[in-house]
PDB file of C-alpha atoms and ligand atoms in Angstrom:
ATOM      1  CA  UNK A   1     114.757 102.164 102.049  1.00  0.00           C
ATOM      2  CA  UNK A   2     111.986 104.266 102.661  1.00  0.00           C
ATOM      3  CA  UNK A   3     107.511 104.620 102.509  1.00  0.00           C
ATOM      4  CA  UNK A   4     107.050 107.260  99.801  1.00  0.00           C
ATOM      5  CA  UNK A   5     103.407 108.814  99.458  1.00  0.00           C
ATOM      6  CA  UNK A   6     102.860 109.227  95.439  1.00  0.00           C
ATOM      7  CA  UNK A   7      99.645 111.044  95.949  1.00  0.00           C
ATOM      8  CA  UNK A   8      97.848 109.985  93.101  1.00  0.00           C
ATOM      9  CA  UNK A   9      94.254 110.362  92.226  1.00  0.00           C
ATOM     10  CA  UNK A  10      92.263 108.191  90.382  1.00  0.00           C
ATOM     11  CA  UNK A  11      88.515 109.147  90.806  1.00  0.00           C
ATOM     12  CA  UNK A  12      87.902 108.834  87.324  1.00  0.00           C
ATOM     13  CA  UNK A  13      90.843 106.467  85.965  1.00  0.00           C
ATOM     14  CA  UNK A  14      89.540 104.048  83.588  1.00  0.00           C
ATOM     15  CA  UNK A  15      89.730 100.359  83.655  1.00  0.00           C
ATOM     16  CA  UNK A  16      90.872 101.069  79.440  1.00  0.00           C
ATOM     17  CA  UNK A  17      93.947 103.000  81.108  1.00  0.00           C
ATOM     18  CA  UNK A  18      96.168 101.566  78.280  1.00  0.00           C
ATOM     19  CA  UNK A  19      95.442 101.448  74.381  1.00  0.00           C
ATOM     20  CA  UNK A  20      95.985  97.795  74.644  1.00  0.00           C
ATOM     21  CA  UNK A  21      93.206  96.602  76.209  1.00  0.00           C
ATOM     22  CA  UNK A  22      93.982  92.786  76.951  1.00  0.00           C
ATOM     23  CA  UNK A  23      97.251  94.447  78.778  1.00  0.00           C
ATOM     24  CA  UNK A  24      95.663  97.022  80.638  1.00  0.00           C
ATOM     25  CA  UNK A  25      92.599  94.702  82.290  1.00  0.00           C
ATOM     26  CA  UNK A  26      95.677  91.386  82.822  1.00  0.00           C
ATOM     27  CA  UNK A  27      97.329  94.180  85.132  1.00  0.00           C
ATOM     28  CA  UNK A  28      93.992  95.640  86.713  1.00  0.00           C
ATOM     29  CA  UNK A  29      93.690  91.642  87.729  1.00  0.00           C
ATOM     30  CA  UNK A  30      96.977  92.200  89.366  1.00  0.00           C
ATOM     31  CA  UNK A  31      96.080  95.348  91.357  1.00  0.00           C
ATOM     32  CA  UNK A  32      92.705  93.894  92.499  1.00  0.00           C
ATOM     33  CA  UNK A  33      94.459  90.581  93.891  1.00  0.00           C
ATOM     34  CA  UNK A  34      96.951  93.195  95.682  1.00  0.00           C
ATOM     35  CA  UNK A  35      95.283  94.888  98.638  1.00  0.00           C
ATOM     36  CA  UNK A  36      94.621  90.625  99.907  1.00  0.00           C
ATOM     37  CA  UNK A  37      98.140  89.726  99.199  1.00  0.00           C
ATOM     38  CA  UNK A  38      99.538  92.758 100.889  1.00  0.00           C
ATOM     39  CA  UNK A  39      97.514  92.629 103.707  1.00  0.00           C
ATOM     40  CA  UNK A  40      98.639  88.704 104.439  1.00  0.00           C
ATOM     41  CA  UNK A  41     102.109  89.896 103.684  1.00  0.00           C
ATOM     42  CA  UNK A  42     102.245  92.601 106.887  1.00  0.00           C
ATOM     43  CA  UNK A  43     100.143  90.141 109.063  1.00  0.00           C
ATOM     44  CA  UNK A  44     103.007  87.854 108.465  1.00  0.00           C
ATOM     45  CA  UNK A  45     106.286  90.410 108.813  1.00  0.00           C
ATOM     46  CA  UNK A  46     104.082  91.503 112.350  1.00  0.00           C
ATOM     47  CA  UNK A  47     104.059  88.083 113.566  1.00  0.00           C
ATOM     48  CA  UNK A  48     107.918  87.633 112.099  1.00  0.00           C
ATOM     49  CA  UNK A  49     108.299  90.812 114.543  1.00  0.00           C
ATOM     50  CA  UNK A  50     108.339  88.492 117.468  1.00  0.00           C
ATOM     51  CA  UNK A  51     110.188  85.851 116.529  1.00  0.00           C
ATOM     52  CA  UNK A  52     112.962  87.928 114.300  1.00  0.00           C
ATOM     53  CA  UNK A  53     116.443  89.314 116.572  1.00  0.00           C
ATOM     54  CA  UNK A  54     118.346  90.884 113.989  1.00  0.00           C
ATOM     55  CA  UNK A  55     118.057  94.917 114.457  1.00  0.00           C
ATOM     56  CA  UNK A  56     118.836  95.241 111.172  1.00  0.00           C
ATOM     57  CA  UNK A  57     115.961  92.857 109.894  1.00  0.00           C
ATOM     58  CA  UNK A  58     113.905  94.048 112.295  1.00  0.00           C
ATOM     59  CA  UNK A  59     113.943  97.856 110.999  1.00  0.00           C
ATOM     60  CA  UNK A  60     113.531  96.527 107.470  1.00  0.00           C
ATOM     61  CA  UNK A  61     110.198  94.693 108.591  1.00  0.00           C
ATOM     62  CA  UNK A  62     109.078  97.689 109.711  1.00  0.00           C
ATOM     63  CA  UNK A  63     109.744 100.003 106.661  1.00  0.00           C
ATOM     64  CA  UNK A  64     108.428  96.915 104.452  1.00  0.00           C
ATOM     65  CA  UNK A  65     105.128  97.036 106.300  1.00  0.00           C
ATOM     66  CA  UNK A  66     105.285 100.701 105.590  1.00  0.00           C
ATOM     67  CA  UNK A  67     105.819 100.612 102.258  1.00  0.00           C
ATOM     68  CA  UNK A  68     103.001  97.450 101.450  1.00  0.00           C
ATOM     69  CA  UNK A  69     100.769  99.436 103.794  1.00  0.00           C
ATOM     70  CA  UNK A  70     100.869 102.453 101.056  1.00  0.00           C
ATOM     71  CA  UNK A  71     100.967  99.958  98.372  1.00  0.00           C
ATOM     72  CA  UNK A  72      98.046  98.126  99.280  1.00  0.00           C
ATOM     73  CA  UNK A  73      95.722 101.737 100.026  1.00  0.00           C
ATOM     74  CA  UNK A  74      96.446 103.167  97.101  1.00  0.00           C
ATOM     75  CA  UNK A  75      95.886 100.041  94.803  1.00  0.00           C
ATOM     76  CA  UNK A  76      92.543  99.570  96.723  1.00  0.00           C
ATOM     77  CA  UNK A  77      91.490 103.808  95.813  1.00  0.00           C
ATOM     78  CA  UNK A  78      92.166 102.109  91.740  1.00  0.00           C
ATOM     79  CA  UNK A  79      90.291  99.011  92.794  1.00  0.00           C
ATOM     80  CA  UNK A  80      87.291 101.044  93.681  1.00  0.00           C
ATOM     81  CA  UNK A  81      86.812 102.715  90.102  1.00  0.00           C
ATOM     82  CA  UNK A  82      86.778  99.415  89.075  1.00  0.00           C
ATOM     83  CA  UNK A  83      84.446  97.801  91.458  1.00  0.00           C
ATOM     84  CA  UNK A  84      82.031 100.434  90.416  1.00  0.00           C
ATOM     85  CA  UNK A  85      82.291  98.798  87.019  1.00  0.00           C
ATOM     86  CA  UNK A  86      82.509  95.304  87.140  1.00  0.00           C
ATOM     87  CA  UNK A  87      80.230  94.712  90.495  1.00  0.00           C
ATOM     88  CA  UNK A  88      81.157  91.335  91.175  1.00  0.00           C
ATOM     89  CA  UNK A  89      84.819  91.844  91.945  1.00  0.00           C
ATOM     90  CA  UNK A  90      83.898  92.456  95.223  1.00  0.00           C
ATOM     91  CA  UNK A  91      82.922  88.759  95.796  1.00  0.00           C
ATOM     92  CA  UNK A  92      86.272  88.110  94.281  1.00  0.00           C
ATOM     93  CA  UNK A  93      88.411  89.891  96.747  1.00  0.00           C
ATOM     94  CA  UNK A  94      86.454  88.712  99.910  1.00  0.00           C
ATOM     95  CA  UNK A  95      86.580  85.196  98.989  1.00  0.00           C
ATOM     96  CA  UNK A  96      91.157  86.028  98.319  1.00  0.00           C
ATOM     97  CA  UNK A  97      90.808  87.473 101.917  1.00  0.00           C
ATOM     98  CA  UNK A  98      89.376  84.455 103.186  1.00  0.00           C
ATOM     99  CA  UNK A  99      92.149  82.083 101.430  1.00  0.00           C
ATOM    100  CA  UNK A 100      94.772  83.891 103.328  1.00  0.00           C
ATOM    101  CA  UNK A 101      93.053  84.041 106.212  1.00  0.00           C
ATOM    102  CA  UNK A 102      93.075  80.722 106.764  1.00  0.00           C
ATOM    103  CA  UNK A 103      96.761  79.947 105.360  1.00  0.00           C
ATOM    104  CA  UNK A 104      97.387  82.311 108.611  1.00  0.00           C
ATOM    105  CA  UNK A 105      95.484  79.819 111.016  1.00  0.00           C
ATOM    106  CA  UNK A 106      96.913  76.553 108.900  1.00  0.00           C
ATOM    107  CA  UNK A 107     100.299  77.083 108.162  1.00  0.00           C
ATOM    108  CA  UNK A 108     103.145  77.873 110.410  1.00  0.00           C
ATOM    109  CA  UNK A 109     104.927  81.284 110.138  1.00  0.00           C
ATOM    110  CA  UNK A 110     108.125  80.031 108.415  1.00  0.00           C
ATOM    111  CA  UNK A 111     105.947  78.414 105.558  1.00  0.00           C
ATOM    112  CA  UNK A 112     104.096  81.641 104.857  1.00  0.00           C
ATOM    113  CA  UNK A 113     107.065  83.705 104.994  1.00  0.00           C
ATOM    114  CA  UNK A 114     108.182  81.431 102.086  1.00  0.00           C
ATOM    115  CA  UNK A 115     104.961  82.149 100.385  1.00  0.00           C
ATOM    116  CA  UNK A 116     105.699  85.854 100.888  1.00  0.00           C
ATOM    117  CA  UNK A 117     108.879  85.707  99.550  1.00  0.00           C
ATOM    118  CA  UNK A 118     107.356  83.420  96.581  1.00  0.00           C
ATOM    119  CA  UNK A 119     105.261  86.554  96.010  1.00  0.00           C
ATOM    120  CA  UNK A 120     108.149  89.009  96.243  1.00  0.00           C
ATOM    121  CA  UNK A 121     110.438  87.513  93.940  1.00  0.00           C
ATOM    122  CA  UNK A 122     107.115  87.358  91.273  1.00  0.00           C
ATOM    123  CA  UNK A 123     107.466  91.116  91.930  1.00  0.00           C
ATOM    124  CA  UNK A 124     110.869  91.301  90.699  1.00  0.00           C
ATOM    125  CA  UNK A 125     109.906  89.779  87.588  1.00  0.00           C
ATOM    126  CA  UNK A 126     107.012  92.299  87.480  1.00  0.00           C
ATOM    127  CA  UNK A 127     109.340  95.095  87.997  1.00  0.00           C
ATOM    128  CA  UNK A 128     111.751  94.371  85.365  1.00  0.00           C
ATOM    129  CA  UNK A 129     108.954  93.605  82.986  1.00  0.00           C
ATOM    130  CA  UNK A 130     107.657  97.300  83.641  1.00  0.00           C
ATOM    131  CA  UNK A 131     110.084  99.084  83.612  1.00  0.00           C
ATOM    132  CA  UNK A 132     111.894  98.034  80.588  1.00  0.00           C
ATOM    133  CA  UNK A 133     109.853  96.031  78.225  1.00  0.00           C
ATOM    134  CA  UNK A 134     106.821  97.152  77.899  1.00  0.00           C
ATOM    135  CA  UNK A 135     107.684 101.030  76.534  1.00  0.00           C
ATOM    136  CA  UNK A 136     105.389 100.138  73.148  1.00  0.00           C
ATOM    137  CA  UNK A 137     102.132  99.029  76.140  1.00  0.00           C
ATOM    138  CA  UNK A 138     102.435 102.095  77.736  1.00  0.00           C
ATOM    139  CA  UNK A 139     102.745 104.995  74.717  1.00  0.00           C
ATOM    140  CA  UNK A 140      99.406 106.815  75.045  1.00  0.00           C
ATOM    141  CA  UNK A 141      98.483 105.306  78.724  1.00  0.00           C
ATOM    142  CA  UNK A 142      97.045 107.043  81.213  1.00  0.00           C
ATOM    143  CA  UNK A 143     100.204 108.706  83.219  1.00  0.00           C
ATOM    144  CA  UNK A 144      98.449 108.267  86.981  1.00  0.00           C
ATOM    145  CA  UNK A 145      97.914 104.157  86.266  1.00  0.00           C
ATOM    146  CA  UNK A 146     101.591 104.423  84.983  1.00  0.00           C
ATOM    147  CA  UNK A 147     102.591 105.885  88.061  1.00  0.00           C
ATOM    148  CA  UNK A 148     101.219 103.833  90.785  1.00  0.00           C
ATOM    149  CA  UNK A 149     102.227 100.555  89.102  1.00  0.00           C
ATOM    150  CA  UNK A 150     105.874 102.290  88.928  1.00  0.00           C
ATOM    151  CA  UNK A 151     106.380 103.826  92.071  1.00  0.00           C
ATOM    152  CA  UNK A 152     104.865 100.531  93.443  1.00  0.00           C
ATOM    153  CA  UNK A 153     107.085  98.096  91.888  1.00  0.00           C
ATOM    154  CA  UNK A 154     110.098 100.357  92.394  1.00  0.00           C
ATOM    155  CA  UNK A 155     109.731 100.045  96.112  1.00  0.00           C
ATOM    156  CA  UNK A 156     108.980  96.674  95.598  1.00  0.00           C
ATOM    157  CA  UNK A 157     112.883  95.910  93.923  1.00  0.00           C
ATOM    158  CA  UNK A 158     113.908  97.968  97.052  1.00  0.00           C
ATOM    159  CA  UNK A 159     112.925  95.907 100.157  1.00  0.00           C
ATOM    160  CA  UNK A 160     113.410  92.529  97.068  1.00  0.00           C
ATOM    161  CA  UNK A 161     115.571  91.150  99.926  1.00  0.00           C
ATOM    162  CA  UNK A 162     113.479  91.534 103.337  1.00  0.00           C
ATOM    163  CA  UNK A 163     110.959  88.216 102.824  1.00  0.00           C
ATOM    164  CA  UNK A 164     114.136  86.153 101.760  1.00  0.00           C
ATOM    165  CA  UNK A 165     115.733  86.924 104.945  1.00  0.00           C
ATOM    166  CA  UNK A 166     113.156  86.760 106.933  1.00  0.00           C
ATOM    167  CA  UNK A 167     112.624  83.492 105.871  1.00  0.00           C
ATOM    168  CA  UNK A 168     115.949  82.365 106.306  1.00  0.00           C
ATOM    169  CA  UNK A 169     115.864  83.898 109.683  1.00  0.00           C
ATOM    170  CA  UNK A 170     113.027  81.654 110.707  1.00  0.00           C
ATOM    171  CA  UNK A 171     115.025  78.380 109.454  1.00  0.00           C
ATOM    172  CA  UNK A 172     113.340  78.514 106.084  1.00  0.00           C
ATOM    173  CA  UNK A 173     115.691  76.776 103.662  1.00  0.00           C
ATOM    174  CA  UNK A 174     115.873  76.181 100.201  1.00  0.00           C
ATOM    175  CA  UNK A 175     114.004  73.744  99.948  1.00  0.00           C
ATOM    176  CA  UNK A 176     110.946  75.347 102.046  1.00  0.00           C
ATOM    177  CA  UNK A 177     111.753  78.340  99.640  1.00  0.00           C
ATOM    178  CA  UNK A 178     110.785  77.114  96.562  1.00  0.00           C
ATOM    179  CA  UNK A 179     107.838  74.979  98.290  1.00  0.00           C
ATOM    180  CA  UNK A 180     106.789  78.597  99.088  1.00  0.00           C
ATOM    181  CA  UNK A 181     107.546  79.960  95.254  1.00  0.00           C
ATOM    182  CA  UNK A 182     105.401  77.237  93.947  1.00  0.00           C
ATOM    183  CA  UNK A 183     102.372  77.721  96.130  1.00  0.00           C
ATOM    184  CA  UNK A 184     102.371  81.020  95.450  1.00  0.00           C
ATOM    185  CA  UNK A 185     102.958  81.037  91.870  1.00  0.00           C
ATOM    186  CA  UNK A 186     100.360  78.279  91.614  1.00  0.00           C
ATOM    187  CA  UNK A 187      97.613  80.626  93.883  1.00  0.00           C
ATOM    188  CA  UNK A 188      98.868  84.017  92.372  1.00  0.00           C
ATOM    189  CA  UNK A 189      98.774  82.699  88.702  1.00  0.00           C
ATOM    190  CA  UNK A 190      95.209  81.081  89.136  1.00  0.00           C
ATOM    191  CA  UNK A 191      93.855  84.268  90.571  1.00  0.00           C
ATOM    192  CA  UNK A 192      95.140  86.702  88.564  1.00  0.00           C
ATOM    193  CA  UNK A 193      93.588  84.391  85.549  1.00  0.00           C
ATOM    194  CA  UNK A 194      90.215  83.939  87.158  1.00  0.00           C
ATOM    195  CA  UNK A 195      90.454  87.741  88.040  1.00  0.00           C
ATOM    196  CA  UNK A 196      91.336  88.535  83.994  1.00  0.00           C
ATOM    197  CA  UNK A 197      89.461  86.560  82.446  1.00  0.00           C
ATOM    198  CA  UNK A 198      86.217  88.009  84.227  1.00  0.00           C
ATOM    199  CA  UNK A 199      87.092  91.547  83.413  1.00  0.00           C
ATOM    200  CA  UNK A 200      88.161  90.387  79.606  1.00  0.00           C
ATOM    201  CA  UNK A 201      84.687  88.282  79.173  1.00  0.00           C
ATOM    202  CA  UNK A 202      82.624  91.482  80.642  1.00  0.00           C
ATOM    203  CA  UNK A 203      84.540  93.144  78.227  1.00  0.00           C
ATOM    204  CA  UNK A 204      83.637  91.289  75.529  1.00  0.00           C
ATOM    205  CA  UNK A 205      80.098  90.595  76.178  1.00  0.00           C
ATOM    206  CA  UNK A 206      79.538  93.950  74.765  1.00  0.00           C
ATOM    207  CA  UNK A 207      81.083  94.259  71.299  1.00  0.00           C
ATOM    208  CA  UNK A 208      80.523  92.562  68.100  1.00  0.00           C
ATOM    209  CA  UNK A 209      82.067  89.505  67.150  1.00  0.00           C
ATOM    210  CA  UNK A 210      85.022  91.474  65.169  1.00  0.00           C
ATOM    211  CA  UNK A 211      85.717  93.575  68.212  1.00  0.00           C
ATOM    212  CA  UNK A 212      85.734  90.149  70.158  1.00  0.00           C
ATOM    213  CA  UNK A 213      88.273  88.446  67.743  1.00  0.00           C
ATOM    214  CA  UNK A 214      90.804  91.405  67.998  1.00  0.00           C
ATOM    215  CA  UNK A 215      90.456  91.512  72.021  1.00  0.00           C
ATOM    216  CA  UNK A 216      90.965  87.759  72.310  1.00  0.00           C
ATOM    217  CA  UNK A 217      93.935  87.845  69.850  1.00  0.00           C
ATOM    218  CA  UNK A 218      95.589  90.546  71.595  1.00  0.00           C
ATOM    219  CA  UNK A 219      94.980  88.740  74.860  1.00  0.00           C
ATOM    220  CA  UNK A 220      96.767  85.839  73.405  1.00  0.00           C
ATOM    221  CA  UNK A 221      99.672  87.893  72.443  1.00  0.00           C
ATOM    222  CA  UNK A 222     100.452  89.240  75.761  1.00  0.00           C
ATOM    223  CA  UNK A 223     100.350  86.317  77.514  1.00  0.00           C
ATOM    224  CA  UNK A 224     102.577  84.696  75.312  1.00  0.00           C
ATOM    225  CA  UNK A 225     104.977  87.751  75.443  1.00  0.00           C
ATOM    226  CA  UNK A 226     104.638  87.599  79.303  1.00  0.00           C
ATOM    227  CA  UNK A 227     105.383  83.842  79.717  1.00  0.00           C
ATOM    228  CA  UNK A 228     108.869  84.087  77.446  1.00  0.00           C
ATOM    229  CA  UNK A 229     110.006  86.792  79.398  1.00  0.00           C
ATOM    230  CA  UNK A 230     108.850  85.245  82.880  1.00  0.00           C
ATOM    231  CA  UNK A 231     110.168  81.184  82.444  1.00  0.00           C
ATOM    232  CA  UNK A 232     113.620  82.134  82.344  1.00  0.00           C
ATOM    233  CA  UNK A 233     113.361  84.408  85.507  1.00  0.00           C
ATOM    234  CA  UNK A 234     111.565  81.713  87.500  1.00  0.00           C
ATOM    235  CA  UNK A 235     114.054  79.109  86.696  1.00  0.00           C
ATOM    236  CA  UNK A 236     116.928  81.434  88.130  1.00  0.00           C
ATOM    237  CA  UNK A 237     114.301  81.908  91.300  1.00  0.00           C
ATOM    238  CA  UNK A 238     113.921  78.181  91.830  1.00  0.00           C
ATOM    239  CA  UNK A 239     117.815  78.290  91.570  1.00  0.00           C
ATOM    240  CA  UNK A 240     119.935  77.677  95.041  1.00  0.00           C
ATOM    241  CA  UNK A 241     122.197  79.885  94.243  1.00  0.00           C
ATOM    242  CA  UNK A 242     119.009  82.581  93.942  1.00  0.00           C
ATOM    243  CA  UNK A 243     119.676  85.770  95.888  1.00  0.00           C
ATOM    244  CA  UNK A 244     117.439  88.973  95.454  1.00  0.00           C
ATOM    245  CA  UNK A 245     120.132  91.123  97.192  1.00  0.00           C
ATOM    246  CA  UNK A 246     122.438  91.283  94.035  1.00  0.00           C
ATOM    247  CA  UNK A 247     120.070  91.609  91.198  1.00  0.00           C
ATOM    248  CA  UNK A 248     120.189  94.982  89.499  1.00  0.00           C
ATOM    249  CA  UNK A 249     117.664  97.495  89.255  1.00  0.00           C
ATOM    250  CA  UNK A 250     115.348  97.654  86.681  1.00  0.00           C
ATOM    251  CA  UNK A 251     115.885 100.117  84.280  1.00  0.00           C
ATOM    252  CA  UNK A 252     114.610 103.779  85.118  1.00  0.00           C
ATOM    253  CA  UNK A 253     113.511 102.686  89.188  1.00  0.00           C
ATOM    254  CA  UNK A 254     116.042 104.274  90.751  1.00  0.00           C
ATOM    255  CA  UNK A 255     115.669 107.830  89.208  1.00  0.00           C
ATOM    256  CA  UNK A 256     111.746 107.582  89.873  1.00  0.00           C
ATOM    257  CA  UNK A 257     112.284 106.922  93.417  1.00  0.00           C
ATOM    258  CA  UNK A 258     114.248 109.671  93.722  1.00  0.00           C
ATOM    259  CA  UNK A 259     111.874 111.948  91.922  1.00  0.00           C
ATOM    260  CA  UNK A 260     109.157 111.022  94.193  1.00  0.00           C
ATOM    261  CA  UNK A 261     111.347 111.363  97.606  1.00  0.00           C
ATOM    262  CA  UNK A 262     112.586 114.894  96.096  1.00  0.00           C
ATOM    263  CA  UNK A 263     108.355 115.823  95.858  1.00  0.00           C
TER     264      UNK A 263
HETATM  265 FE1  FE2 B   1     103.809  95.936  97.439  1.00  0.00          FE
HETATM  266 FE1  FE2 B   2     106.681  93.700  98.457  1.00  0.00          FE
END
């Protein structure tokens, strides 16, 4: 496990980054959610840092924080092209920061560790989807949005297992696990809407009513596509069996890891 630099540059990447438009602005809601989440994440794994023995878990925290760290920075370079664009999603991510600011002052460490790991294991499902089922999305994207979104969910199937036991290390069981899964699928899944549809409905305030039908279709489609491929995942998360150490890696992760450590 290691922080890998991808040195991409995005001054002029476009919020339209895939032909399918509905796709491409459901996962620019995702990367303008991230630099909040990621940043509650390491604030979390920093206080974990003093209550966490285990050398072992201890060095992962630190590479984890690492890698989010670069995550989180280069997601936020993307988020800028698009706050140039849609102005209010500024509002947006200060009012996110504010949320987890106060989970941090409300809620004890072990609980928001679960919510981390809620968050992680939503990654997972993010990863797999990426890499391997969305090949007909991504024909004729632009190859620097491709990029981040793989190098960043390839690190995130790497360090899959750090939040889990961190969690565990702190006492969390399963049933303060899946307390955690829910409140963050619940707050995740609510923002990333709120997030989507404001990009789609600036979107569509500026084409004709055909244009509007087709984008709203196509919205419709994904979501749908999303959600079948996502339910059966989160049942096997809400499992107690559920352990993110022996899932395998997405298709394709592995090689582009490799290719970026080699650079
Ligand atoms: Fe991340
Ligand atoms: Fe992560």
């Amino acid at each position: 496990m290691q922080a890998r630099n991808p040195r991409i540059v995005f001054q002029d990447a476009l919020p339209h980054w895939a032909p399918n438009t509905a796709f491409a602005q459901i996962v620019n809601a995702g990367s303008l959610i991230i630099p909040a989440v990621e940043i509650f994440l390491n604030k979390v794994m920093a206080r974990a840092l003093s209550e966490v023995a285990a050398p072992a878990t201890r060095r992962d925290i630190e590479i984890f924080m690492s890698q989010e760290g670069n995550h989180y920075r280069y997601h936020r370079l993307f988020n800028k092209t698009m706050w140039a664009r849609y102005p209010e999603l500024r509002a947006f991510d200060a009012e996110l920061t504010a949320e987890y600011e106060a989970m941090l002052k409300t809620r004890s460490l072990r609980d928001c560790a679960a919510y981390c790991e809620g968050f992680e294991s939503l990654g997972l499902i993010q990863a797999e989807f990426f890499f391997g089922h969305v090949d007909d999305l991504l024909k004729g994207a632009d190859a620097r949005v491709v990029r981040l979104w793989q190098w960043h969910l390839a690190e995130e199937f790497e360090h899959r297992s750090v939040c889990f036991d961190v969690h565990r290390q702190l006492g969390g069981d399963y049933l303060s696990r899946v307390r955690g899964f829910a409140l963050a699928a619940r707050h995740l899944g609510q923002w990333g809407k709120r997030v989507s549809d404001h990009l789609i409905a600036c979107d569509t305030a500026a084409l004709d009513a055909a244009s509007r039908a087709r984008l709203n279709a196509e919205e419709r489609t994904y979501r749908r596509r999303l959600l079948r491929f996502s339910l059966p995942r989160i049942l096997a998360i809400l499992s107690p069996a559920y352990d993110p150490g022996g899932k395998a890696a997405p298709r394709g992760s592995i090689r582009l890891l490799e290719s970026l450590t080699a650079s």
